[in-house]
Coordinates of C-alpha atoms in Angstrom, one line a residue:
Chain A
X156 CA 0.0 0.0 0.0
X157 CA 1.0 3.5 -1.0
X158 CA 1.6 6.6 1.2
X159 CA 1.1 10.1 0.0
X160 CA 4.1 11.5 -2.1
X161 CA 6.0 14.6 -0.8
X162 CA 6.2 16.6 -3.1
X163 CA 3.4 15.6 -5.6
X164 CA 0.3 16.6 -6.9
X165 CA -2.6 14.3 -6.4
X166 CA -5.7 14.8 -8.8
X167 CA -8.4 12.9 -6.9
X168 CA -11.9 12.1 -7.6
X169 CA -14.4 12.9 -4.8
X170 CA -17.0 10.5 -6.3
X171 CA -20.7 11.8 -6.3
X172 CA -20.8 12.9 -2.4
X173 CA -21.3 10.3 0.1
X174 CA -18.0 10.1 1.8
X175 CA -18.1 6.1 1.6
X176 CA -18.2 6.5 -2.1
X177 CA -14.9 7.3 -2.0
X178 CA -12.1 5.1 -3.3
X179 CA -10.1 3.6 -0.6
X180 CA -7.0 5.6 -2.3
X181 CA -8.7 8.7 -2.4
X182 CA -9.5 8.3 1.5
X183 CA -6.1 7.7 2.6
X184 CA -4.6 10.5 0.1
X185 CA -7.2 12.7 2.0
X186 CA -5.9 11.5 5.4
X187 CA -2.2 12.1 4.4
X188 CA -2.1 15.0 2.4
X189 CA -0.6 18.2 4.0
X190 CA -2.8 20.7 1.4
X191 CA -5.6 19.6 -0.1
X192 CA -7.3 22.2 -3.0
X193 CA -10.7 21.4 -2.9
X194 CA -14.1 22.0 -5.0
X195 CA -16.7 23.9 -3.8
X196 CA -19.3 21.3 -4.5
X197 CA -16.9 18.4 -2.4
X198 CA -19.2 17.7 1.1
X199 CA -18.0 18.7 4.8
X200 CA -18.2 15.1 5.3
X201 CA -15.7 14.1 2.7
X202 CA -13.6 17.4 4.0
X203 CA -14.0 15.6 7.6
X204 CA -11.9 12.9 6.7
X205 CA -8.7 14.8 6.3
X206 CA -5.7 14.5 8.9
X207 CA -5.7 16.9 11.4
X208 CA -2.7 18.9 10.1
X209 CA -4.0 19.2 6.8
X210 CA -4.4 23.1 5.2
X211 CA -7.8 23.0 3.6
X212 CA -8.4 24.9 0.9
X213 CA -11.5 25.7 -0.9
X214 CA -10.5 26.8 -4.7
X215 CA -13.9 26.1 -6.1
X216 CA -15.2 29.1 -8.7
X217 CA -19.0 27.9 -8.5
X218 CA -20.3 29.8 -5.5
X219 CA -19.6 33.4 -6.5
X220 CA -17.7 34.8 -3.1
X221 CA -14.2 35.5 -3.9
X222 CA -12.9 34.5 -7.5
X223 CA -10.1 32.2 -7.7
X224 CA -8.4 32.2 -11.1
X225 CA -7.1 28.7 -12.9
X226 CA -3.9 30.1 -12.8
X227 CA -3.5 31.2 -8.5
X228 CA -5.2 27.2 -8.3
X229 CA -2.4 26.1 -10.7
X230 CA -0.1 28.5 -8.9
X231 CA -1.3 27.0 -5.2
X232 CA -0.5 23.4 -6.2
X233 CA 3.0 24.3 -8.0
X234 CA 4.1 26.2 -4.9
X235 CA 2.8 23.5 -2.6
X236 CA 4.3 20.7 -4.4
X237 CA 7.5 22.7 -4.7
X238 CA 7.7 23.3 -0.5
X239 CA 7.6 19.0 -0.3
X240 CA 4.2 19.1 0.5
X241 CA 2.0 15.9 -0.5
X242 CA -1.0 17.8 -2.7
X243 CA -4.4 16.5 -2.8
X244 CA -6.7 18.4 -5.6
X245 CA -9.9 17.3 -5.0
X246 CA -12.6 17.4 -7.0
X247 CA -16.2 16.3 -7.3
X248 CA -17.2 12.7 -9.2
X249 CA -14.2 11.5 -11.6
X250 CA -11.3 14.2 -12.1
X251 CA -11.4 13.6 -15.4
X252 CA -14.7 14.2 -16.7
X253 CA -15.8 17.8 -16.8
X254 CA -14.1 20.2 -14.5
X255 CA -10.5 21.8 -15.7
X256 CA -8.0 18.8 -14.9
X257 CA -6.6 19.2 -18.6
X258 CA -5.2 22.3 -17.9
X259 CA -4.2 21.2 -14.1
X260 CA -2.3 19.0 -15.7
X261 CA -0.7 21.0 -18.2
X262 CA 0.0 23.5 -15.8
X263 CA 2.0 20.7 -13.6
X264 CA 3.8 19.2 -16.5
X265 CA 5.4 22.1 -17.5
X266 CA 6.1 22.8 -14.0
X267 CA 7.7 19.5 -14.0
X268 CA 5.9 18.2 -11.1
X269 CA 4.8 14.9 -10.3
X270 CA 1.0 14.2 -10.1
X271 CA -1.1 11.5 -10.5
X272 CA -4.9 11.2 -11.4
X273 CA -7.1 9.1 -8.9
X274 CA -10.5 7.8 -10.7
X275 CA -14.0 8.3 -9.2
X276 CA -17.7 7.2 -9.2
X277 CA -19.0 9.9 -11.4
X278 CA -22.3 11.7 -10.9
X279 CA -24.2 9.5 -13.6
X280 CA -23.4 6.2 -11.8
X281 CA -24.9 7.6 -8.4
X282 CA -28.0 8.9 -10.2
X283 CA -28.6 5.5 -11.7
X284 CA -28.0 3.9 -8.7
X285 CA -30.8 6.0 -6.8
X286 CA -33.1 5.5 -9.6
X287 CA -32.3 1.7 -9.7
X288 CA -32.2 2.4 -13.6
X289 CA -29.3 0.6 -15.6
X290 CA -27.8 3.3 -17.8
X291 CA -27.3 1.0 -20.6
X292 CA -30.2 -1.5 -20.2
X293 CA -29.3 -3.4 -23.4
X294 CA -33.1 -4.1 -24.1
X295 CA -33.7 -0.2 -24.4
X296 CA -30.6 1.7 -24.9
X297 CA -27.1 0.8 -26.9
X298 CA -25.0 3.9 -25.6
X299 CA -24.2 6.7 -23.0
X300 CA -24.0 10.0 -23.7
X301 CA -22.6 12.5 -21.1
X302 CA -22.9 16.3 -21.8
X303 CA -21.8 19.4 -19.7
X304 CA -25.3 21.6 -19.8
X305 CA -22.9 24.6 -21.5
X306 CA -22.6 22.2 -24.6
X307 CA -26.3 20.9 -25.0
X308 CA -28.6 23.3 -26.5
X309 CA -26.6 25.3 -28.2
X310 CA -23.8 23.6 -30.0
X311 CA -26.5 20.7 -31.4
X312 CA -29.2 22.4 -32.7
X313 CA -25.9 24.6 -34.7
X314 CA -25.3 21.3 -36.0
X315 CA -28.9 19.7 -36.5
X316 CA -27.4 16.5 -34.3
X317 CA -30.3 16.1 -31.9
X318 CA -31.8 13.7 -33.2
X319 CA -28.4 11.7 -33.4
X320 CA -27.5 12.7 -30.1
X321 CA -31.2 12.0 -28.2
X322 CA -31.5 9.0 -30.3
X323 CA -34.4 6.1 -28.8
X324 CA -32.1 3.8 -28.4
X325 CA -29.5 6.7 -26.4
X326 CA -29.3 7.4 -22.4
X327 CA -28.2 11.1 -22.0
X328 CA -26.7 12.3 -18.9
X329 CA -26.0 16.3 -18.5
X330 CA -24.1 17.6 -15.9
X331 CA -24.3 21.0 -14.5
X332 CA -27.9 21.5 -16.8
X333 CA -28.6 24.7 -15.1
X334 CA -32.1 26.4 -13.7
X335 CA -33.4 26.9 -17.1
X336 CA -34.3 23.8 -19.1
X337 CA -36.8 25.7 -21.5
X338 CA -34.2 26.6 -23.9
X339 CA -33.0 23.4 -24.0
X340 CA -36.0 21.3 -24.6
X341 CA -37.6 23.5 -27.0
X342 CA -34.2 23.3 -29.2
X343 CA -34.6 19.8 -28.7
X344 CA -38.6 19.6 -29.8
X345 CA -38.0 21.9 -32.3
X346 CA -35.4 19.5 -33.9
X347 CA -37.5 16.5 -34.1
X348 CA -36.4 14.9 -31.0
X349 CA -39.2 12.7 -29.6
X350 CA -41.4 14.8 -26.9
X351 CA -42.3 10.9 -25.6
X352 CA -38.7 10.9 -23.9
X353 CA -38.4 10.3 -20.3
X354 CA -36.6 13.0 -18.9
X355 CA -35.5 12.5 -14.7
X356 CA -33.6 15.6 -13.0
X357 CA -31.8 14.5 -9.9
X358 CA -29.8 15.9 -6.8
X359 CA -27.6 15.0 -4.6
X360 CA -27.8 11.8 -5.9
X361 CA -25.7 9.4 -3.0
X362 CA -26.3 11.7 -0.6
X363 CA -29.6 11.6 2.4
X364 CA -31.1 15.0 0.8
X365 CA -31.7 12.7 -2.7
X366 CA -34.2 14.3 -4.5
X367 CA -35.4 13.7 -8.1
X368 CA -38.2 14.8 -10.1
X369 CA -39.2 13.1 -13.6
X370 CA -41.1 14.3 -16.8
X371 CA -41.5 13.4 -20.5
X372 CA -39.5 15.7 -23.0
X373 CA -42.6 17.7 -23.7
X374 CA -43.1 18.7 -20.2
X375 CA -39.2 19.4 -19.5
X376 CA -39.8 23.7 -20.2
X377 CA -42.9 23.1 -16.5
X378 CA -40.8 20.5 -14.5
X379 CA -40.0 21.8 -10.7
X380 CA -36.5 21.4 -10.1
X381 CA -34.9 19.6 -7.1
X382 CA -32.6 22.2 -4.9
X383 CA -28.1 21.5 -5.1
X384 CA -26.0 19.5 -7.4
X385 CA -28.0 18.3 -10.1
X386 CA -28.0 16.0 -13.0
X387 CA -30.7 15.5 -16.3
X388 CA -31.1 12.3 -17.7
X389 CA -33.0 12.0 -20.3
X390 CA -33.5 8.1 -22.3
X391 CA -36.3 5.6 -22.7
X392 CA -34.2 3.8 -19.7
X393 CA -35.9 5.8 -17.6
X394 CA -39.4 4.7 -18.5
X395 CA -40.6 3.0 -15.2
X396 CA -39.3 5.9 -13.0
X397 CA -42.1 7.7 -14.5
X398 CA -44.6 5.4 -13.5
X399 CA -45.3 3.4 -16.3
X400 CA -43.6 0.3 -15.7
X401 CA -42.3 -1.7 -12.5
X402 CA -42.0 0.3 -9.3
X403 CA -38.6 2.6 -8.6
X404 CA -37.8 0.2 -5.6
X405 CA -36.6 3.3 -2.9
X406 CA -36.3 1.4 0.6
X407 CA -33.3 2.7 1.8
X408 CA -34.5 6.5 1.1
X409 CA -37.7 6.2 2.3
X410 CA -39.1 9.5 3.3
X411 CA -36.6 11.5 1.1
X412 CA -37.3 10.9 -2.1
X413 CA -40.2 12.3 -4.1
X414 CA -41.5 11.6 -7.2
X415 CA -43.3 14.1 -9.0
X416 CA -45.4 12.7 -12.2
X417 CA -46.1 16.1 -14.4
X418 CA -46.4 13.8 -17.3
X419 CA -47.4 16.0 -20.8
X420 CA -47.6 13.2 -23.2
X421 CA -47.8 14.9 -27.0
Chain B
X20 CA -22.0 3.4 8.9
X21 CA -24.2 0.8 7.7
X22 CA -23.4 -3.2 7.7
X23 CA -24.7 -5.6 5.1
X24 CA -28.3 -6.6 5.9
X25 CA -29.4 -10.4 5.7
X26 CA -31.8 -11.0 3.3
X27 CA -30.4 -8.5 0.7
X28 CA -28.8 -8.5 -2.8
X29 CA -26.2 -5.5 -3.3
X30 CA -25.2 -4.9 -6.5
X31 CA -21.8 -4.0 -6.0
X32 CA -19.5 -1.8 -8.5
X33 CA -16.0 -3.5 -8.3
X34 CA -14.6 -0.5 -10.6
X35 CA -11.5 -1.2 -12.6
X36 CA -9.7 -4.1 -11.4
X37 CA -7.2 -2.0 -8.4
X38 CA -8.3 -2.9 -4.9
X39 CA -7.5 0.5 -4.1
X40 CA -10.2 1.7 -6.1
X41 CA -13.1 0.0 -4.6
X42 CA -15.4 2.7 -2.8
X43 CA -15.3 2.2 0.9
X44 CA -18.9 1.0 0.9
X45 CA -17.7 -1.6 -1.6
X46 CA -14.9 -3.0 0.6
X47 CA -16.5 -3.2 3.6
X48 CA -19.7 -5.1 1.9
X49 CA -17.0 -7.2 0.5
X50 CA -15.7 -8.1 4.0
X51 CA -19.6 -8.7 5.7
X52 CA -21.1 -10.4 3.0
X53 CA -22.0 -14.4 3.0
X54 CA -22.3 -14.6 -0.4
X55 CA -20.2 -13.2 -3.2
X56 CA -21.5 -14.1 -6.5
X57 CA -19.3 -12.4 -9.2
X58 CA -18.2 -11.7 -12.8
X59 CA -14.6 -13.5 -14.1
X60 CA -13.1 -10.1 -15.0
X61 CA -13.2 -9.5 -11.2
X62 CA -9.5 -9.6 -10.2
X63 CA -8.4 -12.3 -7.6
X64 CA -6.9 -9.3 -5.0
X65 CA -10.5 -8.0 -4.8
X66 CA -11.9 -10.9 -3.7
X67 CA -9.6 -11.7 -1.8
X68 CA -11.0 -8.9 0.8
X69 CA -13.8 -10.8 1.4
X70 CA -14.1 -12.4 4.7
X71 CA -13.4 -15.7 5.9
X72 CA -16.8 -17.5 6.1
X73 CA -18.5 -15.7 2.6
X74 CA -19.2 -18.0 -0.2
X75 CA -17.8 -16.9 -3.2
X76 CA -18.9 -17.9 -6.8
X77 CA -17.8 -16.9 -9.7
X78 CA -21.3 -16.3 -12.2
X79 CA -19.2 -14.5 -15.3
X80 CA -20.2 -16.0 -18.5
X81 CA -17.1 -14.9 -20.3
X82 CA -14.6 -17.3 -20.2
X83 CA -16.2 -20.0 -21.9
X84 CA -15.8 -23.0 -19.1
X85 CA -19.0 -24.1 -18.1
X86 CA -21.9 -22.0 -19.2
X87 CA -24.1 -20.2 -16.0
X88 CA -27.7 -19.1 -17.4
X89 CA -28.8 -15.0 -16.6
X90 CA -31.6 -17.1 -14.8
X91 CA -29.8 -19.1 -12.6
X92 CA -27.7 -15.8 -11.5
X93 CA -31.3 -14.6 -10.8
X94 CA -32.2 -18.1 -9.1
X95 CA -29.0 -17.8 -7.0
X96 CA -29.4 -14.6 -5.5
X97 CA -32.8 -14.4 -4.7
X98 CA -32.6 -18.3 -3.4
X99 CA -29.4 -16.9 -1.2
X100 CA -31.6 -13.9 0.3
X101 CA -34.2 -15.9 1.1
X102 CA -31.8 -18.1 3.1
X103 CA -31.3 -14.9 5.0
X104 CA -27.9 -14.1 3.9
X105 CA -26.3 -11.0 3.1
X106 CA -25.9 -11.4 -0.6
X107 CA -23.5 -9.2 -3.0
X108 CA -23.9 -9.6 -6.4
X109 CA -20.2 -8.4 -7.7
X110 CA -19.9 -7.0 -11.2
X111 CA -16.7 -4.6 -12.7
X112 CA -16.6 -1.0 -13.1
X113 CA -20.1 0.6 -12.8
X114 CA -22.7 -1.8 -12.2
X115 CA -25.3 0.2 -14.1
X116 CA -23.2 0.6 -17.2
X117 CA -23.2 -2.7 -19.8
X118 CA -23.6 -5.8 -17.7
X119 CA -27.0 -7.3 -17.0
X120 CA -28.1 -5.0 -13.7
X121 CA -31.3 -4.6 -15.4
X122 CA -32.6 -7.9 -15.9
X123 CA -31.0 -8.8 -12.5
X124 CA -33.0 -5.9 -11.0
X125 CA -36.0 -7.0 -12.4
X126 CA -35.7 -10.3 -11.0
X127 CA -35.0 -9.1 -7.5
X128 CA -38.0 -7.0 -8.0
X129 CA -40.5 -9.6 -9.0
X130 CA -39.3 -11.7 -6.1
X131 CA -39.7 -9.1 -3.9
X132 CA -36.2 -9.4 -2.6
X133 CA -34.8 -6.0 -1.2
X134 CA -31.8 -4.9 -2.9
X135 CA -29.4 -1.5 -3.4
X136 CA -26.7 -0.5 -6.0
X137 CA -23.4 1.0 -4.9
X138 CA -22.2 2.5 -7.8
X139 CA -18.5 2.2 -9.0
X140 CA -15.8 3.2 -10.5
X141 CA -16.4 2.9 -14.5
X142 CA -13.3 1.8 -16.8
X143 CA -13.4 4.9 -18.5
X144 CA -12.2 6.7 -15.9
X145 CA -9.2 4.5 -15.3
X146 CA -8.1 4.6 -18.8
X147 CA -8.3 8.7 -18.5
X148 CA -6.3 8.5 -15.6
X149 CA -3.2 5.7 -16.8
X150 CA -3.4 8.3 -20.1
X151 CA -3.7 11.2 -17.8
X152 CA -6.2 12.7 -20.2
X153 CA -9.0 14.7 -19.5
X154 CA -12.0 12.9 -21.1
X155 CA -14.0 16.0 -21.5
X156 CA -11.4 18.6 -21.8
X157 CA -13.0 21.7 -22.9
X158 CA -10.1 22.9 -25.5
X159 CA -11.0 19.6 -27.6
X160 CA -14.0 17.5 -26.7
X161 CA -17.5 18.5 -25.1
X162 CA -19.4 15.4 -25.2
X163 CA -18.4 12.1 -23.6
X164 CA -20.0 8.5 -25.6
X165 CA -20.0 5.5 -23.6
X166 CA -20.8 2.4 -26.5
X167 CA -20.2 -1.4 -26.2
X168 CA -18.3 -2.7 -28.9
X169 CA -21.4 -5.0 -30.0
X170 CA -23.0 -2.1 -30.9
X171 CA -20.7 1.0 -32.2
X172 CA -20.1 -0.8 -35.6
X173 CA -23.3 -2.5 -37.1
X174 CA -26.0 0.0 -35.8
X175 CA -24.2 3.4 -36.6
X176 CA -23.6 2.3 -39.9
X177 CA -27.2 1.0 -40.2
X178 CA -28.4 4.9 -39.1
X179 CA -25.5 6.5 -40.9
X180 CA -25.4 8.3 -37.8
X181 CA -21.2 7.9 -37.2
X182 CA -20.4 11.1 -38.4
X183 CA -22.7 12.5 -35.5
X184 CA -21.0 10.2 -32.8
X185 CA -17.4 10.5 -33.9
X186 CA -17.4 14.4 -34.2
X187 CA -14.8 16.5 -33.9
X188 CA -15.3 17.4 -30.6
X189 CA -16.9 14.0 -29.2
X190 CA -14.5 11.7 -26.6
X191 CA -15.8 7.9 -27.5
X192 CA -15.3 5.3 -25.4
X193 CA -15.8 1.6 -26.4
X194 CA -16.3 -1.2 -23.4
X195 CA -15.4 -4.5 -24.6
X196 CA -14.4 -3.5 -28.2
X197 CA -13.5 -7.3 -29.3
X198 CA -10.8 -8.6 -31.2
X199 CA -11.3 -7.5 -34.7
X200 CA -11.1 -3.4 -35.0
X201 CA -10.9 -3.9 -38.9
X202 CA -14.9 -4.1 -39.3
X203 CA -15.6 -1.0 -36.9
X204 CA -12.8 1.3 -38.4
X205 CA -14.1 0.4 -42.0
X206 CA -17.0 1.3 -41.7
X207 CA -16.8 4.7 -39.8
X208 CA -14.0 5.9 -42.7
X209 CA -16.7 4.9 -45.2
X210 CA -19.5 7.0 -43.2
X211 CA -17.0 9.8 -43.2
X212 CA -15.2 9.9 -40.2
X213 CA -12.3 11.6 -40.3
X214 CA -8.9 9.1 -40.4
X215 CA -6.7 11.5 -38.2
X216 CA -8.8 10.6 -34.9
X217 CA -6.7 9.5 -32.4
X218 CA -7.4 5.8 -30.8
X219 CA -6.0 4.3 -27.7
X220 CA -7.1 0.7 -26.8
X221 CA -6.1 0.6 -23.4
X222 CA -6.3 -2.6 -21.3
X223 CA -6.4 -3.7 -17.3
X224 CA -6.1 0.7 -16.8
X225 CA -5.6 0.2 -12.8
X226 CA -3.2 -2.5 -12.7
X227 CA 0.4 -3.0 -12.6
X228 CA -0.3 -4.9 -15.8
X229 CA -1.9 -1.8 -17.7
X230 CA -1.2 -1.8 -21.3
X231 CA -1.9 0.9 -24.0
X232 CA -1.3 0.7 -28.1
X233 CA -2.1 3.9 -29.5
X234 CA -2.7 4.9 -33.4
X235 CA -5.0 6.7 -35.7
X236 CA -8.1 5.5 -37.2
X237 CA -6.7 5.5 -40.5
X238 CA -4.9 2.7 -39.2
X239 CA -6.7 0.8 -36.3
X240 CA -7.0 -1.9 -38.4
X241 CA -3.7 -3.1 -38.1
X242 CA -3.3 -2.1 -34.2
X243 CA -2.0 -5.0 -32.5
X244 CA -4.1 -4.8 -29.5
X245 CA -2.5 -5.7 -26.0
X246 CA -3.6 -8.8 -23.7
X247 CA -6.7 -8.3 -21.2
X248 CA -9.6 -6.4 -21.1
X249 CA -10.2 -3.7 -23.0
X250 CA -11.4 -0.3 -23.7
X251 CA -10.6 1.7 -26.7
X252 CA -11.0 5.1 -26.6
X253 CA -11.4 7.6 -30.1
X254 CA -10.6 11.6 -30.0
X255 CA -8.8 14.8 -30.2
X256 CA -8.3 14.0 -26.8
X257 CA -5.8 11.8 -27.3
X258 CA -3.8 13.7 -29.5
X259 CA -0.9 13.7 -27.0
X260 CA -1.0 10.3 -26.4
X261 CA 0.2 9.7 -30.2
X262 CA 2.9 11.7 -29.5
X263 CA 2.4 15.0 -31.3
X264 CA 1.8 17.0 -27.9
X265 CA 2.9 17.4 -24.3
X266 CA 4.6 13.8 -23.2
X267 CA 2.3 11.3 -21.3
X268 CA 3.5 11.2 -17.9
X269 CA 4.1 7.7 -16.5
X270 CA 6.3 7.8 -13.6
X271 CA 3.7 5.6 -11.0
X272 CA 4.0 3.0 -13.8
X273 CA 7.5 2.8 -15.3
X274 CA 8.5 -0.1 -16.9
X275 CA 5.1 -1.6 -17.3
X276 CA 3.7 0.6 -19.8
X277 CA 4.8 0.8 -24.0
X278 CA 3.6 3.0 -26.4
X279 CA 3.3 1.9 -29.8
X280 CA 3.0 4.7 -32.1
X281 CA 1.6 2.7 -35.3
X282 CA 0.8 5.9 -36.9
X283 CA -0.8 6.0 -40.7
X284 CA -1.4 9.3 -41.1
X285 CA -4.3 9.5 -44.5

């Protein structure tokens, strides 16, 4: 078994945010490191398990407070690696998909400092897991498609993919959709994607406060959305947690989940 | 902290094939658990954290021996929960993506049997990180595509959709892409896909074993692919890994890793 690296840069995945989703690497690198650079959207509870020396940092730009540039975060773990510190970046779900790791990781090459990336669950895997929903149920859906919210309206109805993209036989998963989902369904709609789709918006996925809420396509511009962290999937996989086929089975969340049915069939 | 309940099926993420990279959740069902019934490409040191008194069995239907039905997978962990045992139903990487979770749920389901998921580590992620390549960088790729291999060569060509999938700025990932890349990259250069794309079959990411052949699409025909299981991987975002950008850093895995740069440029 490994110890933490003086000296090196750790780029770890947080997973989805219950602390015992973490990897077992990624809770020992927390309980070693001397710095750890966190996201704003990483859980106290996850934060809790650091060592009691550990310098905490919170270098997330979501929240609005003060800004923290990608260069003073580059600049943070360059310095701190430099000092023979052992560096943890932490950051929500898998380190590698969305966030800003690819420059991170630029940044520490041509510092020439050591790093090393540290896999996690990602936010799509906890969602499914609440809904009790494979992603890729190979009766009704042959691939995965994960989106940041930034790219989804806009970029596919430029290039006339949505039907391509939100195909019946696709599971979509967007992160980070943002409070307005008007825009995007109507771009969808309006491109001849199917307004039959299942569409299931869900927060906090792993965490007690769970919360999801679940519409067809048609009714995505009306739907209530949960509060914190949340994630759209959209995909005829999703089917039953509307209602229509066998029961969304929630007995270790009862009492926290909710299931609103604001079903607008075409 | 929870313990594993008698009379439960957990479907269980094992993630990549590193013991470090089982969730904490994972590990410690692993060690309650009286039954373990799990898939072949499960690697011997994960179950060897299993306690003392569990029942392990392997279920995979890969390897060819002797041949387990999905329905007496079904027939053994609902039989095994009835018995009052704490049952975990082991499967690598995610359990909700590929894999049969969905029939398995329904079984559970119609039996009445209670069961969770604990999601996992998916082996996309642990081919990003051994490449130490953002999978959704936003300078190159904004969608991520999650395809088994059975499907990303007959039905795209079928649809005519693989210009759509392999875009420019699309990250595909390819679970279980087989032995025989010749079909696939045929018929995506004769839909149109651009030749130049990189490709990186990368196999056993998280273990001291990983492997990775990189080329272009141009020629992935004649890739010679390396031993274990596999993921191959197609984009701009693995433009460095052929060589032509900043140099892949592989200092936790020296002397286990080559690079075959097999590159047929159109």
């Amino acid at each position: 078994v490994s110890v933490a690296e003086k000296g090196k840069v750790y780029l770890v995945g947080a997973g989805p945010g219950d602390p015992d989703l973490l990897t077992l690497k990624a809770a020992r690198l927390l309980a070693e490191a001397d710095v750890i650079l966190h996201d704003d959207l990483v859980s106290p509870s996850i934060l809790a398990l650091s060592g009691e020396r550990a310098l905490l940092m919170s270098v997330g730009k979501r929240c609005g407070r003060k800004k923290i540039t990608q260069a003073a975060i580059h600049d943070l773990m360059i310095s701190s690696a430099r000092r023979k510190l052992a560096v943890v970046r932490l950051k929500a779900g898998d380190p590698l998909i969305f966030g800003r790791a690819g420059e991170e990781m630029d940044a520490l090459r041509a510092a020439q400092i050591p790093f090393e990336v540290v896999p996690g669950v990602t936010a799509a895997s906890s969602a499914a897991a609440l809904l009790e929903t494979s992603l890729t149920d190979r009766r009704v859906a042959s691939k995965l498609i994960v989106f940041s919210g930034h790219h989804a309206a806009g970029e596919m109805a430029k290039q006339g993919l949505c039907p391509a993209i939100f195909a019946e036989d696709a599971t979509v998963a967007i992160y980070m959709p943002g409070d307005n989902l008007s825009e995007m369904a109507s771009t969808l709609l309006r491109n001849g994607v199917s307004g039959s789709l299942p569409c299931v918006a869900v927060s906090d996925a792993s965490r007690p406060e769970a919360r999801y809420q679940a519409c067809r396509l048609s009714g995505l511009a009306h739907l209530i959305l949960p509060p914190g962290p949340r994630l759209l999937l959209v995909g005829r996989a999703f089917e039953s947690v509307l209602g229509g086929g066998a029961p969304v089975e929630t007995a270790s969340l009862d009492g926290v989940l909710e299931l609103a049915r604001s079903i607008h069939l075409e």
